[in-house]
Amino acid sequence: MNNETVNLLGGNLTLTQLNAIFQTIPEEFDFIDEHDIVRWSSANRHRLFKRTDDDLGKHVLEVHPGHSQERVKQVLKQMHDGKRGVLSLIIHYHGKPVNIAFYSLHDNDGKYIGCVEVTQDVSGHQEKGAWWHNLKQVLFKKH
C-alpha cells in the first residue's frame, strides 16, 4: 500500500489507513459521479452486492438489477434536480433486512457532483432489547 497522505476535512490519513477503513467496516460504499457513472466501490469482504473492477466506468443502471433500475433512475433524477438529498430504504435480500441509502453530494458551490450509495446488512440491529444487546456487545467479545 501507499503511505501518501490524503488531506481531508477533519484531518489527514495515509492511503493505507483509508483503504483499511473501507476494507474493515461492514458497510459497502459506491461512488457514482455527476454523470451517473460508477467511479469507486469499497472493496471489502462484507459486500452483499459484489463489485468488480469491470463495474468501474459503467453507468449505475448497468450494475443494478432490472427490477430496481426504474427506482434508481428516479432517485438520481431527483438528486440531479436538487429535489432529494437522501433516500434510505430497507429491502430483504437472501432473507436479511438490508438498508440501502443514497446520499446526494455537492461541492462548496452547491453543484451536484454525484452520490454515494451505502449498503448495510441491518439484521444484527434491533430496537427491542437494544440495551441488553449493547451491553452484551461490550462485555462479550466476538471475533
JSON list of N, CA, C and O in Angstrom, two decimals, residues 43-102:
[
{"chain": "A", "resi": 43, "resn": "ALA", "atom": "N", "xyz": [-13.92, -2.06, -1.46]},
{"chain": "A", "resi": 43, "resn": "ALA", "atom": "CA", "xyz": [-13.58, -3.47, -1.69]},
{"chain": "A", "resi": 43, "resn": "ALA", "atom": "C", "xyz": [-13.37, -4.12, -0.33]},
{"chain": "A", "resi": 43, "resn": "ALA", "atom": "O", "xyz": [-12.31, -4.02, 0.26]},
{"chain": "A", "resi": 44, "resn": "ASN", "atom": "N", "xyz": [-14.43, -4.75, 0.16]},
{"chain": "A", "resi": 44, "resn": "ASN", "atom": "CA", "xyz": [-14.28, -5.47, 1.42]},
{"chain": "A", "resi": 44, "resn": "ASN", "atom": "C", "xyz": [-15.02, -6.79, 1.38]},
{"chain": "A", "resi": 44, "resn": "ASN", "atom": "O", "xyz": [-15.87, -7.02, 0.52]},
{"chain": "A", "resi": 45, "resn": "ARG", "atom": "N", "xyz": [-14.71, -7.64, 2.31]},
{"chain": "A", "resi": 45, "resn": "ARG", "atom": "CA", "xyz": [-15.27, -8.99, 2.32]},
{"chain": "A", "resi": 45, "resn": "ARG", "atom": "C", "xyz": [-16.74, -9.00, 2.76]},
{"chain": "A", "resi": 45, "resn": "ARG", "atom": "O", "xyz": [-17.41, -10.01, 2.65]},
{"chain": "A", "resi": 46, "resn": "HIS", "atom": "N", "xyz": [-17.24, -7.87, 3.26]},
{"chain": "A", "resi": 46, "resn": "HIS", "atom": "CA", "xyz": [-18.60, -7.80, 3.78]},
{"chain": "A", "resi": 46, "resn": "HIS", "atom": "C", "xyz": [-19.64, -7.51, 2.71]},
{"chain": "A", "resi": 46, "resn": "HIS", "atom": "O", "xyz": [-20.83, -7.52, 3.00]},
{"chain": "A", "resi": 47, "resn": "ARG", "atom": "N", "xyz": [-19.20, -7.23, 1.49]},
{"chain": "A", "resi": 47, "resn": "ARG", "atom": "CA", "xyz": [-20.14, -6.78, 0.46]},
{"chain": "A", "resi": 47, "resn": "ARG", "atom": "C", "xyz": [-21.23, -7.81, 0.21]},
{"chain": "A", "resi": 47, "resn": "ARG", "atom": "O", "xyz": [-20.96, -8.99, 0.03]},
{"chain": "A", "resi": 48, "resn": "LEU", "atom": "N", "xyz": [-22.46, -7.33, 0.17]},
{"chain": "A", "resi": 48, "resn": "LEU", "atom": "CA", "xyz": [-23.61, -8.15, -0.21]},
{"chain": "A", "resi": 48, "resn": "LEU", "atom": "C", "xyz": [-23.77, -8.17, -1.72]},
{"chain": "A", "resi": 48, "resn": "LEU", "atom": "O", "xyz": [-24.10, -9.17, -2.32]},
{"chain": "A", "resi": 49, "resn": "PHE", "atom": "N", "xyz": [-23.54, -6.99, -2.33]},
{"chain": "A", "resi": 49, "resn": "PHE", "atom": "CA", "xyz": [-23.66, -6.83, -3.77]},
{"chain": "A", "resi": 49, "resn": "PHE", "atom": "C", "xyz": [-22.24, -6.65, -4.31]},
{"chain": "A", "resi": 49, "resn": "PHE", "atom": "O", "xyz": [-21.66, -5.57, -4.22]},
{"chain": "A", "resi": 50, "resn": "LYS", "atom": "N", "xyz": [-21.70, -7.71, -4.85]},
{"chain": "A", "resi": 50, "resn": "LYS", "atom": "CA", "xyz": [-20.30, -7.72, -5.29]},
{"chain": "A", "resi": 50, "resn": "LYS", "atom": "C", "xyz": [-20.07, -6.72, -6.42]},
{"chain": "A", "resi": 50, "resn": "LYS", "atom": "O", "xyz": [-20.91, -6.53, -7.28]},
{"chain": "A", "resi": 51, "resn": "ARG", "atom": "N", "xyz": [-18.93, -6.08, -6.37]},
{"chain": "A", "resi": 51, "resn": "ARG", "atom": "CA", "xyz": [-18.48, -5.19, -7.44]},
{"chain": "A", "resi": 51, "resn": "ARG", "atom": "C", "xyz": [-17.09, -5.66, -7.86]},
{"chain": "A", "resi": 51, "resn": "ARG", "atom": "O", "xyz": [-16.31, -6.11, -7.04]},
{"chain": "A", "resi": 52, "resn": "THR", "atom": "N", "xyz": [-16.83, -5.54, -9.14]},
{"chain": "A", "resi": 52, "resn": "THR", "atom": "CA", "xyz": [-15.51, -5.88, -9.66]},
{"chain": "A", "resi": 52, "resn": "THR", "atom": "C", "xyz": [-14.92, -4.65, -10.34]},
{"chain": "A", "resi": 52, "resn": "THR", "atom": "O", "xyz": [-15.63, -3.66, -10.56]},
{"chain": "A", "resi": 53, "resn": "ASP", "atom": "N", "xyz": [-13.66, -4.73, -10.68]},
{"chain": "A", "resi": 53, "resn": "ASP", "atom": "CA", "xyz": [-13.04, -3.62, -11.42]},
{"chain": "A", "resi": 53, "resn": "ASP", "atom": "C", "xyz": [-13.75, -3.38, -12.74]},
{"chain": "A", "resi": 53, "resn": "ASP", "atom": "O", "xyz": [-13.75, -2.27, -13.26]},
{"chain": "A", "resi": 54, "resn": "ASP", "atom": "N", "xyz": [-14.37, -4.43, -13.29]},
{"chain": "A", "resi": 54, "resn": "ASP", "atom": "CA", "xyz": [-15.12, -4.28, -14.55]},
{"chain": "A", "resi": 54, "resn": "ASP", "atom": "C", "xyz": [-16.34, -3.38, -14.40]},
{"chain": "A", "resi": 54, "resn": "ASP", "atom": "O", "xyz": [-16.83, -2.82, -15.37]},
{"chain": "A", "resi": 55, "resn": "ASP", "atom": "N", "xyz": [-16.86, -3.25, -13.17]},
{"chain": "A", "resi": 55, "resn": "ASP", "atom": "CA", "xyz": [-18.02, -2.40, -12.93]},
{"chain": "A", "resi": 55, "resn": "ASP", "atom": "C", "xyz": [-17.66, -0.92, -12.94]},
{"chain": "A", "resi": 55, "resn": "ASP", "atom": "O", "xyz": [-18.53, -0.07, -13.17]},
{"chain": "A", "resi": 56, "resn": "LEU", "atom": "N", "xyz": [-16.40, -0.61, -12.67]},
{"chain": "A", "resi": 56, "resn": "LEU", "atom": "CA", "xyz": [-15.96, 0.79, -12.68]},
{"chain": "A", "resi": 56, "resn": "LEU", "atom": "C", "xyz": [-16.05, 1.33, -14.10]},
{"chain": "A", "resi": 56, "resn": "LEU", "atom": "O", "xyz": [-15.68, 0.66, -15.06]},
{"chain": "A", "resi": 57, "resn": "GLY", "atom": "N", "xyz": [-16.60, 2.52, -14.22]},
{"chain": "A", "resi": 57, "resn": "GLY", "atom": "CA", "xyz": [-16.76, 3.14, -15.53]},
{"chain": "A", "resi": 57, "resn": "GLY", "atom": "C", "xyz": [-18.09, 2.82, -16.19]},
{"chain": "A", "resi": 57, "resn": "GLY", "atom": "O", "xyz": [-18.41, 3.37, -17.25]},
{"chain": "A", "resi": 58, "resn": "LYS", "atom": "N", "xyz": [-18.89, 1.95, -15.56]},
{"chain": "A", "resi": 58, "resn": "LYS", "atom": "CA", "xyz": [-20.20, 1.62, -16.11]},
{"chain": "A", "resi": 58, "resn": "LYS", "atom": "C", "xyz": [-21.25, 2.59, -15.58]},
{"chain": "A", "resi": 58, "resn": "LYS", "atom": "O", "xyz": [-21.10, 3.14, -14.49]},
{"chain": "A", "resi": 59, "resn": "HIS", "atom": "N", "xyz": [-22.32, 2.75, -16.34]},
{"chain": "A", "resi": 59, "resn": "HIS", "atom": "CA", "xyz": [-23.45, 3.53, -15.86]},
{"chain": "A", "resi": 59, "resn": "HIS", "atom": "C", "xyz": [-24.06, 2.77, -14.69]},
{"chain": "A", "resi": 59, "resn": "HIS", "atom": "O", "xyz": [-24.10, 1.53, -14.68]},
{"chain": "A", "resi": 60, "resn": "VAL", "atom": "N", "xyz": [-24.51, 3.49, -13.68]},
{"chain": "A", "resi": 60, "resn": "VAL", "atom": "CA", "xyz": [-25.02, 2.88, -12.45]},
{"chain": "A", "resi": 60, "resn": "VAL", "atom": "C", "xyz": [-26.15, 1.89, -12.74]},
{"chain": "A", "resi": 60, "resn": "VAL", "atom": "O", "xyz": [-26.29, 0.88, -12.04]},
{"chain": "A", "resi": 61, "resn": "LEU", "atom": "N", "xyz": [-26.96, 2.14, -13.76]},
{"chain": "A", "resi": 61, "resn": "LEU", "atom": "CA", "xyz": [-28.05, 1.22, -14.06]},
{"chain": "A", "resi": 61, "resn": "LEU", "atom": "C", "xyz": [-27.54, -0.13, -14.56]},
{"chain": "A", "resi": 61, "resn": "LEU", "atom": "O", "xyz": [-28.24, -1.14, -14.43]},
{"chain": "A", "resi": 62, "resn": "GLU", "atom": "N", "xyz": [-26.32, -0.17, -15.09]},
{"chain": "A", "resi": 62, "resn": "GLU", "atom": "CA", "xyz": [-25.75, -1.43, -15.55]},
{"chain": "A", "resi": 62, "resn": "GLU", "atom": "C", "xyz": [-25.35, -2.35, -14.40]},
{"chain": "A", "resi": 62, "resn": "GLU", "atom": "O", "xyz": [-25.17, -3.55, -14.61]},
{"chain": "A", "resi": 63, "resn": "VAL", "atom": "N", "xyz": [-25.19, -1.81, -13.19]},
{"chain": "A", "resi": 63, "resn": "VAL", "atom": "CA", "xyz": [-24.77, -2.64, -12.06]},
{"chain": "A", "resi": 63, "resn": "VAL", "atom": "C", "xyz": [-25.92, -2.89, -11.08]},
{"chain": "A", "resi": 63, "resn": "VAL", "atom": "O", "xyz": [-25.71, -3.48, -10.03]},
{"chain": "A", "resi": 64, "resn": "HIS", "atom": "N", "xyz": [-27.12, -2.44, -11.43]},
{"chain": "A", "resi": 64, "resn": "HIS", "atom": "CA", "xyz": [-28.30, -2.71, -10.60]},
{"chain": "A", "resi": 64, "resn": "HIS", "atom": "C", "xyz": [-29.22, -3.66, -11.36]},
{"chain": "A", "resi": 64, "resn": "HIS", "atom": "O", "xyz": [-29.33, -3.58, -12.58]},
{"chain": "A", "resi": 65, "resn": "PRO", "atom": "N", "xyz": [-29.90, -4.55, -10.62]},
{"chain": "A", "resi": 65, "resn": "PRO", "atom": "CA", "xyz": [-30.80, -5.49, -11.30]},
{"chain": "A", "resi": 65, "resn": "PRO", "atom": "C", "xyz": [-31.96, -4.75, -11.97]},
{"chain": "A", "resi": 65, "resn": "PRO", "atom": "O", "xyz": [-32.36, -3.67, -11.55]},
{"chain": "A", "resi": 66, "resn": "GLY", "atom": "N", "xyz": [-32.48, -5.37, -13.01]},
{"chain": "A", "resi": 66, "resn": "GLY", "atom": "CA", "xyz": [-33.55, -4.76, -13.80]},
{"chain": "A", "resi": 66, "resn": "GLY", "atom": "C", "xyz": [-34.74, -4.28, -12.99]},
{"chain": "A", "resi": 66, "resn": "GLY", "atom": "O", "xyz": [-35.28, -3.21, -13.27]},
{"chain": "A", "resi": 67, "resn": "HIS", "atom": "N", "xyz": [-35.14, -5.05, -11.98]},
{"chain": "A", "resi": 67, "resn": "HIS", "atom": "CA", "xyz": [-36.33, -4.67, -11.22]},
{"chain": "A", "resi": 67, "resn": "HIS", "atom": "C", "xyz": [-36.15, -3.39, -10.40]},
{"chain": "A", "resi": 67, "resn": "HIS", "atom": "O", "xyz": [-37.12, -2.76, -10.03]},
{"chain": "A", "resi": 68, "resn": "SER", "atom": "N", "xyz": [-34.90, -2.98, -10.15]},
{"chain": "A", "resi": 68, "resn": "SER", "atom": "CA", "xyz": [-34.68, -1.77, -9.35]},
{"chain": "A", "resi": 68, "resn": "SER", "atom": "C", "xyz": [-34.24, -0.57, -10.19]},
{"chain": "A", "resi": 68, "resn": "SER", "atom": "O", "xyz": [-34.15, 0.55, -9.68]},
{"chain": "A", "resi": 69, "resn": "GLN", "atom": "N", "xyz": [-33.99, -0.78, -11.46]},
{"chain": "A", "resi": 69, "resn": "GLN", "atom": "CA", "xyz": [-33.42, 0.28, -12.30]},
{"chain": "A", "resi": 69, "resn": "GLN", "atom": "C", "xyz": [-34.31, 1.51, -12.40]},
{"chain": "A", "resi": 69, "resn": "GLN", "atom": "O", "xyz": [-33.81, 2.64, -12.35]},
{"chain": "A", "resi": 70, "resn": "GLU", "atom": "N", "xyz": [-35.61, 1.32, -12.53]},
{"chain": "A", "resi": 70, "resn": "GLU", "atom": "CA", "xyz": [-36.50, 2.48, -12.67]},
{"chain": "A", "resi": 70, "resn": "GLU", "atom": "C", "xyz": [-36.49, 3.33, -11.40]},
{"chain": "A", "resi": 70, "resn": "GLU", "atom": "O", "xyz": [-36.48, 4.56, -11.47]},
{"chain": "A", "resi": 71, "resn": "ARG", "atom": "N", "xyz": [-36.46, 2.67, -10.23]},
{"chain": "A", "resi": 71, "resn": "ARG", "atom": "CA", "xyz": [-36.42, 3.42, -8.96]},
{"chain": "A", "resi": 71, "resn": "ARG", "atom": "C", "xyz": [-35.09, 4.15, -8.81]},
{"chain": "A", "resi": 71, "resn": "ARG", "atom": "O", "xyz": [-35.05, 5.31, -8.39]},
{"chain": "A", "resi": 72, "resn": "VAL", "atom": "N", "xyz": [-34.00, 3.50, -9.16]},
{"chain": "A", "resi": 72, "resn": "VAL", "atom": "CA", "xyz": [-32.68, 4.14, -9.08]},
{"chain": "A", "resi": 72, "resn": "VAL", "atom": "C", "xyz": [-32.63, 5.34, -10.01]},
{"chain": "A", "resi": 72, "resn": "VAL", "atom": "O", "xyz": [-32.18, 6.43, -9.64]},
{"chain": "A", "resi": 73, "resn": "LYS", "atom": "N", "xyz": [-33.13, 5.18, -11.21]},
{"chain": "A", "resi": 73, "resn": "LYS", "atom": "CA", "xyz": [-33.17, 6.27, -12.20]},
{"chain": "A", "resi": 73, "resn": "LYS", "atom": "C", "xyz": [-33.97, 7.46, -11.66]},
{"chain": "A", "resi": 73, "resn": "LYS", "atom": "O", "xyz": [-33.55, 8.61, -11.79]},
{"chain": "A", "resi": 74, "resn": "GLN", "atom": "N", "xyz": [-35.11, 7.18, -11.04]},
{"chain": "A", "resi": 74, "resn": "GLN", "atom": "CA", "xyz": [-35.98, 8.24, -10.50]},
{"chain": "A", "resi": 74, "resn": "GLN", "atom": "C", "xyz": [-35.27, 8.99, -9.36]},
{"chain": "A", "resi": 74, "resn": "GLN", "atom": "O", "xyz": [-35.29, 10.23, -9.31]},
{"chain": "A", "resi": 75, "resn": "VAL", "atom": "N", "xyz": [-34.63, 8.27, -8.46]},
{"chain": "A", "resi": 75, "resn": "VAL", "atom": "CA", "xyz": [-33.92, 8.89, -7.34]},
{"chain": "A", "resi": 75, "resn": "VAL", "atom": "C", "xyz": [-32.77, 9.76, -7.85]},
{"chain": "A", "resi": 75, "resn": "VAL", "atom": "O", "xyz": [-32.58, 10.89, -7.40]},
{"chain": "A", "resi": 76, "resn": "LEU", "atom": "N", "xyz": [-32.00, 9.25, -8.80]},
{"chain": "A", "resi": 76, "resn": "LEU", "atom": "CA", "xyz": [-30.88, 10.02, -9.33]},
{"chain": "A", "resi": 76, "resn": "LEU", "atom": "C", "xyz": [-31.36, 11.29, -10.03]},
{"chain": "A", "resi": 76, "resn": "LEU", "atom": "O", "xyz": [-30.75, 12.35, -9.89]},
{"chain": "A", "resi": 77, "resn": "LYS", "atom": "N", "xyz": [-32.48, 11.20, -10.75]},
{"chain": "A", "resi": 77, "resn": "LYS", "atom": "CA", "xyz": [-33.02, 12.40, -11.39]},
{"chain": "A", "resi": 77, "resn": "LYS", "atom": "C", "xyz": [-33.39, 13.44, -10.34]},
{"chain": "A", "resi": 77, "resn": "LYS", "atom": "O", "xyz": [-33.10, 14.63, -10.50]},
{"chain": "A", "resi": 78, "resn": "GLN", "atom": "N", "xyz": [-34.02, 13.00, -9.26]},
{"chain": "A", "resi": 78, "resn": "GLN", "atom": "CA", "xyz": [-34.39, 13.93, -8.18]},
{"chain": "A", "resi": 78, "resn": "GLN", "atom": "C", "xyz": [-33.14, 14.54, -7.55]},
{"chain": "A", "resi": 78, "resn": "GLN", "atom": "O", "xyz": [-33.14, 15.72, -7.19]},
{"chain": "A", "resi": 79, "resn": "MET", "atom": "N", "xyz": [-32.06, 13.78, -7.44]},
{"chain": "A", "resi": 79, "resn": "MET", "atom": "CA", "xyz": [-30.82, 14.31, -6.88]},
{"chain": "A", "resi": 79, "resn": "MET", "atom": "C", "xyz": [-30.20, 15.32, -7.84]},
{"chain": "A", "resi": 79, "resn": "MET", "atom": "O", "xyz": [-29.75, 16.38, -7.43]},
{"chain": "A", "resi": 80, "resn": "HIS", "atom": "N", "xyz": [-30.18, 14.99, -9.11]},
{"chain": "A", "resi": 80, "resn": "HIS", "atom": "CA", "xyz": [-29.66, 15.93, -10.12]},
{"chain": "A", "resi": 80, "resn": "HIS", "atom": "C", "xyz": [-30.44, 17.24, -10.10]},
{"chain": "A", "resi": 80, "resn": "HIS", "atom": "O", "xyz": [-29.85, 18.30, -10.24]},
{"chain": "A", "resi": 81, "resn": "ASP", "atom": "N", "xyz": [-31.75, 17.14, -9.93]},
{"chain": "A", "resi": 81, "resn": "ASP", "atom": "CA", "xyz": [-32.62, 18.32, -9.94]},
{"chain": "A", "resi": 81, "resn": "ASP", "atom": "C", "xyz": [-32.63, 19.06, -8.61]},
{"chain": "A", "resi": 81, "resn": "ASP", "atom": "O", "xyz": [-33.30, 20.08, -8.47]},
{"chain": "A", "resi": 82, "resn": "GLY", "atom": "N", "xyz": [-31.93, 18.53, -7.60]},
{"chain": "A", "resi": 82, "resn": "GLY", "atom": "CA", "xyz": [-31.89, 19.17, -6.28]},
{"chain": "A", "resi": 82, "resn": "GLY", "atom": "C", "xyz": [-33.15, 18.95, -5.46]},
{"chain": "A", "resi": 82, "resn": "GLY", "atom": "O", "xyz": [-33.37, 19.64, -4.47]},
{"chain": "A", "resi": 83, "resn": "LYS", "atom": "N", "xyz": [-33.98, 17.99, -5.84]},
{"chain": "A", "resi": 83, "resn": "LYS", "atom": "CA", "xyz": [-35.24, 17.76, -5.13]},
{"chain": "A", "resi": 83, "resn": "LYS", "atom": "C", "xyz": [-35.12, 16.70, -4.04]},
{"chain": "A", "resi": 83, "resn": "LYS", "atom": "O", "xyz": [-36.03, 16.51, -3.26]},
{"chain": "A", "resi": 84, "resn": "ARG", "atom": "N", "xyz": [-33.99, 16.00, -3.99]},
{"chain": "A", "resi": 84, "resn": "ARG", "atom": "CA", "xyz": [-33.79, 14.97, -2.98]},
{"chain": "A", "resi": 84, "resn": "ARG", "atom": "C", "xyz": [-32.33, 14.97, -2.55]},
{"chain": "A", "resi": 84, "resn": "ARG", "atom": "O", "xyz": [-31.43, 15.00, -3.38]},
{"chain": "A", "resi": 85, "resn": "GLY", "atom": "N", "xyz": [-32.12, 14.94, -1.24]},
{"chain": "A", "resi": 85, "resn": "GLY", "atom": "CA", "xyz": [-30.76, 14.88, -0.70]},
{"chain": "A", "resi": 85, "resn": "GLY", "atom": "C", "xyz": [-30.37, 13.49, -0.24]},
{"chain": "A", "resi": 85, "resn": "GLY", "atom": "O", "xyz": [-29.21, 13.11, -0.27]},
{"chain": "A", "resi": 86, "resn": "VAL", "atom": "N", "xyz": [-31.38, 12.71, 0.18]},
{"chain": "A", "resi": 86, "resn": "VAL", "atom": "CA", "xyz": [-31.11, 11.37, 0.69]},
{"chain": "A", "resi": 86, "resn": "VAL", "atom": "C", "xyz": [-32.32, 10.48, 0.47]},
{"chain": "A", "resi": 86, "resn": "VAL", "atom": "O", "xyz": [-33.46, 10.95, 0.49]},
{"chain": "A", "resi": 87, "resn": "LEU", "atom": "N", "xyz": [-32.06, 9.22, 0.24]},
{"chain": "A", "resi": 87, "resn": "LEU", "atom": "CA", "xyz": [-33.09, 8.20, 0.22]},
{"chain": "A", "resi": 87, "resn": "LEU", "atom": "C", "xyz": [-32.53, 7.01, 0.97]},
{"chain": "A", "resi": 87, "resn": "LEU", "atom": "O", "xyz": [-31.43, 6.55, 0.68]},
{"chain": "A", "resi": 88, "resn": "SER", "atom": "N", "xyz": [-33.27, 6.54, 1.96]},
{"chain": "A", "resi": 88, "resn": "SER", "atom": "CA", "xyz": [-32.86, 5.37, 2.73]},
{"chain": "A", "resi": 88, "resn": "SER", "atom": "C", "xyz": [-34.03, 4.41, 2.77]},
{"chain": "A", "resi": 88, "resn": "SER", "atom": "O", "xyz": [-35.14, 4.79, 3.13]},
{"chain": "A", "resi": 89, "resn": "LEU", "atom": "N", "xyz": [-33.78, 3.18, 2.37]},
{"chain": "A", "resi": 89, "resn": "LEU", "atom": "CA", "xyz": [-34.84, 2.20, 2.36]},
{"chain": "A", "resi": 89, "resn": "LEU", "atom": "C", "xyz": [-34.33, 0.84, 2.81]},
{"chain": "A", "resi": 89, "resn": "LEU", "atom": "O", "xyz": [-33.13, 0.57, 2.76]},
{"chain": "A", "resi": 90, "resn": "ILE", "atom": "N", "xyz": [-35.25, 0.02, 3.28]},
{"chain": "A", "resi": 90, "resn": "ILE", "atom": "CA", "xyz": [-34.93, -1.34, 3.71]},
{"chain": "A", "resi": 90, "resn": "ILE", "atom": "C", "xyz": [-35.50, -2.31, 2.68]},
{"chain": "A", "resi": 90, "resn": "ILE", "atom": "O", "xyz": [-36.67, -2.20, 2.29]},
{"chain": "A", "resi": 91, "resn": "ILE", "atom": "N", "xyz": [-34.65, -3.22, 2.21]},
{"chain": "A", "resi": 91, "resn": "ILE", "atom": "CA", "xyz": [-35.11, -4.31, 1.35]},
{"chain": "A", "resi": 91, "resn": "ILE", "atom": "C", "xyz": [-34.78, -5.62, 2.06]},
{"chain": "A", "resi": 91, "resn": "ILE", "atom": "O", "xyz": [-34.05, -5.63, 3.06]},
{"chain": "A", "resi": 92, "resn": "HIS", "atom": "N", "xyz": [-35.31, -6.70, 1.56]},
{"chain": "A", "resi": 92, "resn": "HIS", "atom": "CA", "xyz": [-34.94, -8.02, 2.07]},
{"chain": "A", "resi": 92, "resn": "HIS", "atom": "C", "xyz": [-34.13, -8.72, 0.99]},
{"chain": "A", "resi": 92, "resn": "HIS", "atom": "O", "xyz": [-34.58, -8.81, -0.16]},
{"chain": "A", "resi": 93, "resn": "TYR", "atom": "N", "xyz": [-32.94, -9.16, 1.36]},
{"chain": "A", "resi": 93, "resn": "TYR", "atom": "CA", "xyz": [-32.01, -9.78, 0.43]},
{"chain": "A", "resi": 93, "resn": "TYR", "atom": "C", "xyz": [-31.53, -11.07, 1.07]},
{"chain": "A", "resi": 93, "resn": "TYR", "atom": "O", "xyz": [-30.92, -11.04, 2.14]},
{"chain": "A", "resi": 94, "resn": "HIS", "atom": "N", "xyz": [-31.83, -12.18, 0.45]},
{"chain": "A", "resi": 94, "resn": "HIS", "atom": "CA", "xyz": [-31.49, -13.50, 0.99]},
{"chain": "A", "resi": 94, "resn": "HIS", "atom": "C", "xyz": [-31.98, -13.65, 2.43]},
{"chain": "A", "resi": 94, "resn": "HIS", "atom": "O", "xyz": [-31.26, -14.15, 3.30]},
{"chain": "A", "resi": 95, "resn": "GLY", "atom": "N", "xyz": [-33.20, -13.17, 2.67]},
{"chain": "A", "resi": 95, "resn": "GLY", "atom": "CA", "xyz": [-33.83, -13.32, 3.98]},
{"chain": "A", "resi": 95, "resn": "GLY", "atom": "C", "xyz": [-33.33, -12.36, 5.05]},
{"chain": "A", "resi": 95, "resn": "GLY", "atom": "O", "xyz": [-33.73, -12.47, 6.20]},
{"chain": "A", "resi": 96, "resn": "LYS", "atom": "N", "xyz": [-32.48, -11.41, 4.69]},
{"chain": "A", "resi": 96, "resn": "LYS", "atom": "CA", "xyz": [-31.95, -10.45, 5.66]},
{"chain": "A", "resi": 96, "resn": "LYS", "atom": "C", "xyz": [-32.43, -9.04, 5.32]},
{"chain": "A", "resi": 96, "resn": "LYS", "atom": "O", "xyz": [-32.49, -8.68, 4.14]},
{"chain": "A", "resi": 97, "resn": "PRO", "atom": "N", "xyz": [-32.73, -8.25, 6.36]},
{"chain": "A", "resi": 97, "resn": "PRO", "atom": "CA", "xyz": [-33.05, -6.84, 6.09]},
{"chain": "A", "resi": 97, "resn": "PRO", "atom": "C", "xyz": [-31.76, -6.09, 5.75]},
{"chain": "A", "resi": 97, "resn": "PRO", "atom": "O", "xyz": [-30.75, -6.22, 6.44]},
{"chain": "A", "resi": 98, "resn": "VAL", "atom": "N", "xyz": [-31.81, -5.35, 4.67]},
{"chain": "A", "resi": 98, "resn": "VAL", "atom": "CA", "xyz": [-30.64, -4.60, 4.18]},
{"chain": "A", "resi": 98, "resn": "VAL", "atom": "C", "xyz": [-31.06, -3.16, 3.98]},
{"chain": "A", "resi": 98, "resn": "VAL", "atom": "O", "xyz": [-32.07, -2.89, 3.33]},
{"chain": "A", "resi": 99, "resn": "ASN", "atom": "N", "xyz": [-30.31, -2.23, 4.57]},
{"chain": "A", "resi": 99, "resn": "ASN", "atom": "CA", "xyz": [-30.55, -0.81, 4.37]},
{"chain": "A", "resi": 99, "resn": "ASN", "atom": "C", "xyz": [-29.71, -0.34, 3.20]},
{"chain": "A", "resi": 99, "resn": "ASN", "atom": "O", "xyz": [-28.50, -0.58, 3.16]},
{"chain": "A", "resi": 100, "resn": "ILE", "atom": "N", "xyz": [-30.35, 0.32, 2.24]},
{"chain": "A", "resi": 100, "resn": "ILE", "atom": "CA", "xyz": [-29.65, 0.94, 1.11]},
{"chain": "A", "resi": 100, "resn": "ILE", "atom": "C", "xyz": [-29.98, 2.42, 1.16]},
{"chain": "A", "resi": 100, "resn": "ILE", "atom": "O", "xyz": [-31.15, 2.80, 1.18]},
{"chain": "A", "resi": 101, "resn": "ALA", "atom": "N", "xyz": [-28.94, 3.24, 1.21]},
{"chain": "A", "resi": 101, "resn": "ALA", "atom": "CA", "xyz": [-29.13, 4.69, 1.27]},
{"chain": "A", "resi": 101, "resn": "ALA", "atom": "C", "xyz": [-28.32, 5.36, 0.17]},
{"chain": "A", "resi": 101, "resn": "ALA", "atom": "O", "xyz": [-27.18, 4.98, -0.09]},
{"chain": "A", "resi": 102, "resn": "PHE", "atom": "N", "xyz": [-28.94, 6.33, -0.47]},
{"chain": "A", "resi": 102, "resn": "PHE", "atom": "CA", "xyz": [-28.27, 7.17, -1.46]},
{"chain": "A", "resi": 102, "resn": "PHE", "atom": "C", "xyz": [-28.16, 8.56, -0.87]},
{"chain": "A", "resi": 102, "resn": "PHE", "atom": "O", "xyz": [-29.15, 9.11, -0.38]}
]
